[in-house]
């Protein structure tokens, strides 16, 4: 969806639809008054009759004499309206339009009226939520002709001062959509080769980008024994994708994002149970996040240097697959006893993280659907952030709060480290039942000792359920984090 901003009033708007917002029990905003005029005071009447009371998320569509749609959307009590309410209400308003033939909408959820949220934040949330509501996965589904999504453009009511905010938000929205689409694609399409091809297209499309790819041969030469162990079971050969964006002086050290790209996780020889195994097509959502964030940054042309690294591997059982009990030597030289082939994410990430450090990052962050335990700990609300640093995780968490794509810390104290000690190698790849998310983080910490590093477990946030599919989280949080970094 194309997003623009202007100061076109409802009376003058020629869009197919208008969105006008209301707080419960408050007087109408200037835009709402305009819309009420267009509708011959119907809105006043609806309020009087209590047919529309502006409860949070409530939506009602009316028509002007010229056939223009006016979507009324409730924001609830002004004093209680937070980012979550705004996000939900914005989505509802757009969802009321996506099934209609309306192609354009003017959005008058007015940034000026909020008590608890600043104008720029209102704009960002509205834009990203709108784009979210418009997206529908279509690639492998035949839709009937009368089930077309028509909404193509949204103009939001905002002055020149907010124009750059709107541009940023619309870039983030594009990144979120890229991430959702990659996440939703089935594993027979979205395999390591496919991810590499997408990265190639992105590097070509945007200015200041370049791409390099390590194939299996190159990784064998480099002795990335941990990643290669996971890859052995699959006919789909692994790829290490390295996307670079140069938006700042070469002397500026890069921010590096590493994303887990398990294009399908069967568990390997430690085979997962059959129920819901299909959801493991989402096990590349760390990769989707870093690629989506890369696209957002390239769209914004932020003045930073960014490198996104995606180890793309499929985890399959096979006569040649790695087995429980195997000891492998990682790229770092450290040895790992494989006690469960289903703890494969950390096995590919450790080699990617070691490789990333050769680019001397100022910040190194990995994102991964790493542990089921993370869903138990934080549900589908917050991503988990783990780090041995103090500032970095705080900066990430603050960015998440700012754009309502939230994360929360878990500790990486050394007390947990003993759970991954073993007599047969430098470490084992699982830490037992207790604190499964943290011990996975502790494993990665052993490969990132001298670098400003954070690990983000997105197992609970990257996808919602079978119907909603990939969420595109946490592209918004990561993009906001990098925007904040670029302004330091
Ligand atoms: N990709 C999974 C984690 C996962 C599972 C994410 C379910 C979201 C939903 C990961 O590779 C995995 O299998 N982890 C194991 C680790 C265990 C063997 C220590 C898990 O969480 O069960
Ligand atoms: Mn697994
Ligand atoms: Zn996995």
Coordinates of N, CA, C and O in Angstrom, one line a residue, residues 142-207:
X142 N -5.6 -19.8 -4.9 CA -6.4 -19.2 -6.0 C -7.6 -18.5 -5.4 O -8.5 -19.1 -4.8
X143 N -7.7 -17.2 -5.6 CA -8.9 -16.5 -5.0 C -9.9 -16.3 -6.1 O -9.5 -16.1 -7.3
X144 N -11.2 -16.3 -5.7 CA -12.2 -16.0 -6.7 C -12.1 -14.5 -7.1 O -11.6 -13.7 -6.4
X145 N -12.6 -14.2 -8.3 CA -12.4 -12.9 -8.9 C -13.1 -11.8 -8.0 O -12.6 -10.7 -7.9
X146 N -14.2 -12.2 -7.4 CA -14.9 -11.2 -6.6 C -14.3 -11.0 -5.2 O -14.9 -10.4 -4.3
X147 N -13.2 -11.7 -5.0 CA -12.6 -11.6 -3.6 C -11.2 -10.9 -3.7 O -10.3 -11.3 -3.1
X148 N -11.2 -9.8 -4.6 CA -10.0 -9.1 -4.8 C -9.8 -8.1 -3.6 O -10.8 -7.5 -3.2
X149 N -8.6 -7.8 -3.2 CA -8.3 -6.7 -2.3 C -8.0 -5.5 -3.2 O -7.1 -5.5 -4.0
X150 N -8.7 -4.4 -3.0 CA -8.6 -3.3 -3.9 C -7.8 -2.1 -3.3 O -7.3 -1.3 -4.0
X151 N -7.7 -2.0 -2.0 CA -7.2 -0.9 -1.3 C -5.7 -0.7 -1.7 O -4.9 -1.6 -1.4
X152 N -5.3 0.4 -2.3 CA -4.0 0.6 -2.8 C -3.2 1.7 -2.2 O -2.0 1.7 -2.2
X153 N -4.0 2.7 -1.7 CA -3.3 3.9 -1.2 C -4.0 4.5 0.0 O -5.2 4.4 0.2
X154 N -3.1 5.1 0.9 CA -3.7 5.7 2.1 C -3.0 7.1 2.2 O -1.7 7.2 2.2
X155 N -3.8 8.1 2.4 CA -3.2 9.4 2.7 C -3.5 9.7 4.2 O -4.7 9.6 4.6
X156 N -2.5 10.0 4.9 CA -2.8 10.3 6.3 C -2.7 11.8 6.6 O -1.9 12.5 6.0
X157 N -3.6 12.3 7.4 CA -3.7 13.7 7.7 C -2.5 14.1 8.6 O -2.6 13.9 9.9
X158 N -1.5 14.7 8.1 CA -0.3 15.1 8.9 C 0.4 16.2 8.2 O 0.5 16.2 6.9
X159 N 1.0 17.1 8.9 CA 1.7 18.3 8.3 C 3.1 17.9 7.9 O 3.6 16.8 8.1
X160 N 3.8 18.9 7.3 CA 5.1 18.7 6.7 C 6.1 18.2 7.7 O 7.0 17.4 7.4
X161 N 6.0 18.6 9.0 CA 6.9 18.2 10.0 C 6.9 16.7 10.3 O 7.9 16.1 10.8
X162 N 5.8 16.1 9.9 CA 5.7 14.6 10.1 C 5.9 13.8 8.9 O 5.9 12.6 8.9
X163 N 6.3 14.5 7.8 CA 6.4 13.8 6.5 C 7.6 12.7 6.6 O 7.4 11.6 6.1
X164 N 8.7 13.1 7.3 CA 9.8 12.1 7.3 C 9.4 10.9 8.2 O 9.8 9.8 7.9
X165 N 8.6 11.2 9.2 CA 8.1 10.1 10.1 C 7.2 9.1 9.3 O 7.4 7.9 9.4
X166 N 6.4 9.7 8.4 CA 5.5 8.9 7.6 C 6.3 8.1 6.6 O 6.0 6.9 6.4
X167 N 7.3 8.7 6.1 CA 8.2 8.0 5.1 C 8.9 6.8 5.8 O 9.0 5.7 5.3
X168 N 9.4 7.0 7.0 CA 10.0 6.0 7.8 C 9.0 4.8 8.1 O 9.4 3.7 7.9
X169 N 7.9 5.2 8.5 CA 6.8 4.2 8.8 C 6.5 3.4 7.6 O 6.3 2.2 7.7
X170 N 6.4 4.1 6.5 CA 6.0 3.3 5.3 C 7.1 2.4 4.8 O 6.9 1.3 4.4
X171 N 8.3 2.8 5.1 CA 9.5 1.9 4.8 C 9.5 0.7 5.7 O 9.7 -0.5 5.3
X172 N 9.2 0.9 7.0 CA 9.1 -0.2 8.0 C 8.0 -1.2 7.5 O 8.1 -2.4 7.6
X173 N 6.9 -0.6 7.1 CA 5.7 -1.4 6.7 C 6.1 -2.3 5.5 O 5.7 -3.5 5.5
X174 N 6.9 -1.8 4.6 CA 7.4 -2.6 3.5 C 8.3 -3.8 4.0 O 8.1 -4.9 3.6
X175 N 9.1 -3.4 4.9 CA 10.0 -4.5 5.5 C 9.2 -5.6 6.2 O 9.5 -6.7 6.1
X176 N 8.1 -5.1 7.0 CA 7.3 -6.1 7.7 C 6.6 -7.0 6.7 O 6.5 -8.2 6.9
X177 N 6.2 -6.5 5.6 CA 5.5 -7.3 4.6 C 6.4 -8.3 3.9 O 6.1 -9.5 3.7
X178 N 7.6 -7.8 3.6 CA 8.6 -8.8 3.0 C 8.8 -9.9 4.0 O 8.9 -11.1 3.6
X179 N 9.0 -9.6 5.3 CA 9.2 -10.6 6.3 C 8.0 -11.6 6.4 O 8.2 -12.8 6.5
X180 N 6.8 -11.1 6.4 CA 5.6 -11.9 6.5 C 5.5 -12.9 5.3 O 5.2 -14.1 5.5
X181 N 5.8 -12.4 4.1 CA 5.6 -13.2 3.0 C 6.7 -14.3 3.0 O 6.3 -15.5 2.7
X182 N 7.9 -14.0 3.3 CA 8.9 -15.1 3.4 C 8.5 -16.1 4.5 O 8.7 -17.3 4.2
X183 N 8.0 -15.6 5.6 CA 7.6 -16.5 6.7 C 6.5 -17.5 6.2 O 6.5 -18.6 6.5
X184 N 5.5 -16.9 5.5 CA 4.3 -17.7 5.1 C 4.6 -18.7 4.0 O 3.8 -19.7 3.9
X185 N 5.6 -18.4 3.2 CA 5.8 -19.4 2.1 C 6.2 -20.7 2.6 O 6.9 -20.9 3.6
X186 N 5.7 -21.8 1.9 CA 6.0 -23.1 2.4 C 7.4 -23.5 2.1 O 8.1 -22.9 1.3
X187 N 7.9 -24.5 2.9 CA 9.3 -24.9 2.8 C 9.7 -25.5 1.5 O 10.9 -25.5 1.1
X188 N 8.7 -26.0 0.7 CA 9.1 -26.6 -0.6 C 9.4 -25.4 -1.6 O 10.0 -25.7 -2.7
X189 N 9.0 -24.2 -1.3 CA 9.3 -23.1 -2.1 C 10.5 -22.3 -1.5 O 11.5 -22.0 -2.0
X190 N 10.2 -21.9 -0.2 CA 11.2 -21.1 0.5 C 12.3 -22.0 1.2 O 12.2 -22.3 2.4
X191 N 13.2 -22.4 0.3 CA 14.4 -23.2 0.8 C 15.6 -22.3 0.8 O 15.5 -21.1 0.5
X192 N 16.8 -22.8 1.2 CA 18.0 -22.0 1.2 C 18.3 -21.3 -0.1 O 18.6 -20.1 -0.1
X193 N 18.1 -22.0 -1.2 CA 18.3 -21.3 -2.5 C 17.4 -20.2 -2.7 O 17.8 -19.1 -3.3
X194 N 16.1 -20.4 -2.4 CA 15.1 -19.3 -2.6 C 15.5 -18.1 -1.7 O 15.4 -16.9 -2.3
X195 N 15.9 -18.3 -0.5 CA 16.3 -17.1 0.3 C 17.5 -16.4 -0.3 O 17.5 -15.1 -0.3
X196 N 18.4 -17.2 -0.8 CA 19.6 -16.5 -1.5 C 19.1 -15.7 -2.7 O 19.6 -14.6 -2.9
X197 N 18.2 -16.2 -3.4 CA 17.7 -15.5 -4.6 C 17.0 -14.3 -4.2 O 17.1 -13.2 -4.9
X198 N 16.2 -14.3 -3.2 CA 15.5 -13.1 -2.7 C 16.5 -12.0 -2.3 O 16.4 -10.9 -2.6
X199 N 17.6 -12.5 -1.6 CA 18.6 -11.5 -1.1 C 19.3 -10.9 -2.3 O 19.6 -9.7 -2.3
X200 N 19.5 -11.7 -3.4 CA 20.1 -11.2 -4.6 C 19.2 -10.1 -5.2 O 19.7 -9.0 -5.6
X201 N 17.9 -10.3 -5.3 CA 17.0 -9.4 -5.9 C 17.0 -8.1 -5.0 O 16.9 -7.0 -5.6
X202 N 17.0 -8.2 -3.7 CA 17.0 -7.0 -2.9 C 18.3 -6.2 -3.1 O 18.3 -5.0 -3.2
X203 N 19.4 -6.9 -3.1 CA 20.7 -6.2 -3.3 C 20.7 -5.4 -4.6 O 21.3 -4.4 -4.7
X204 N 20.1 -6.0 -5.6 CA 20.0 -5.3 -6.9 C 19.1 -4.1 -6.9 O 19.3 -3.1 -7.6
X205 N 18.0 -4.3 -6.2 CA 16.9 -3.3 -6.2 C 17.3 -2.0 -5.6 O 16.9 -0.9 -6.0
X206 N 18.1 -2.0 -4.5 CA 18.3 -0.8 -3.7 C 19.8 -0.3 -3.9 O 20.7 -1.1 -4.1
X207 N 19.9 1.0 -3.7 CA 21.2 1.6 -3.7 C 22.1 1.2 -2.5 O 21.5 0.9 -1.5

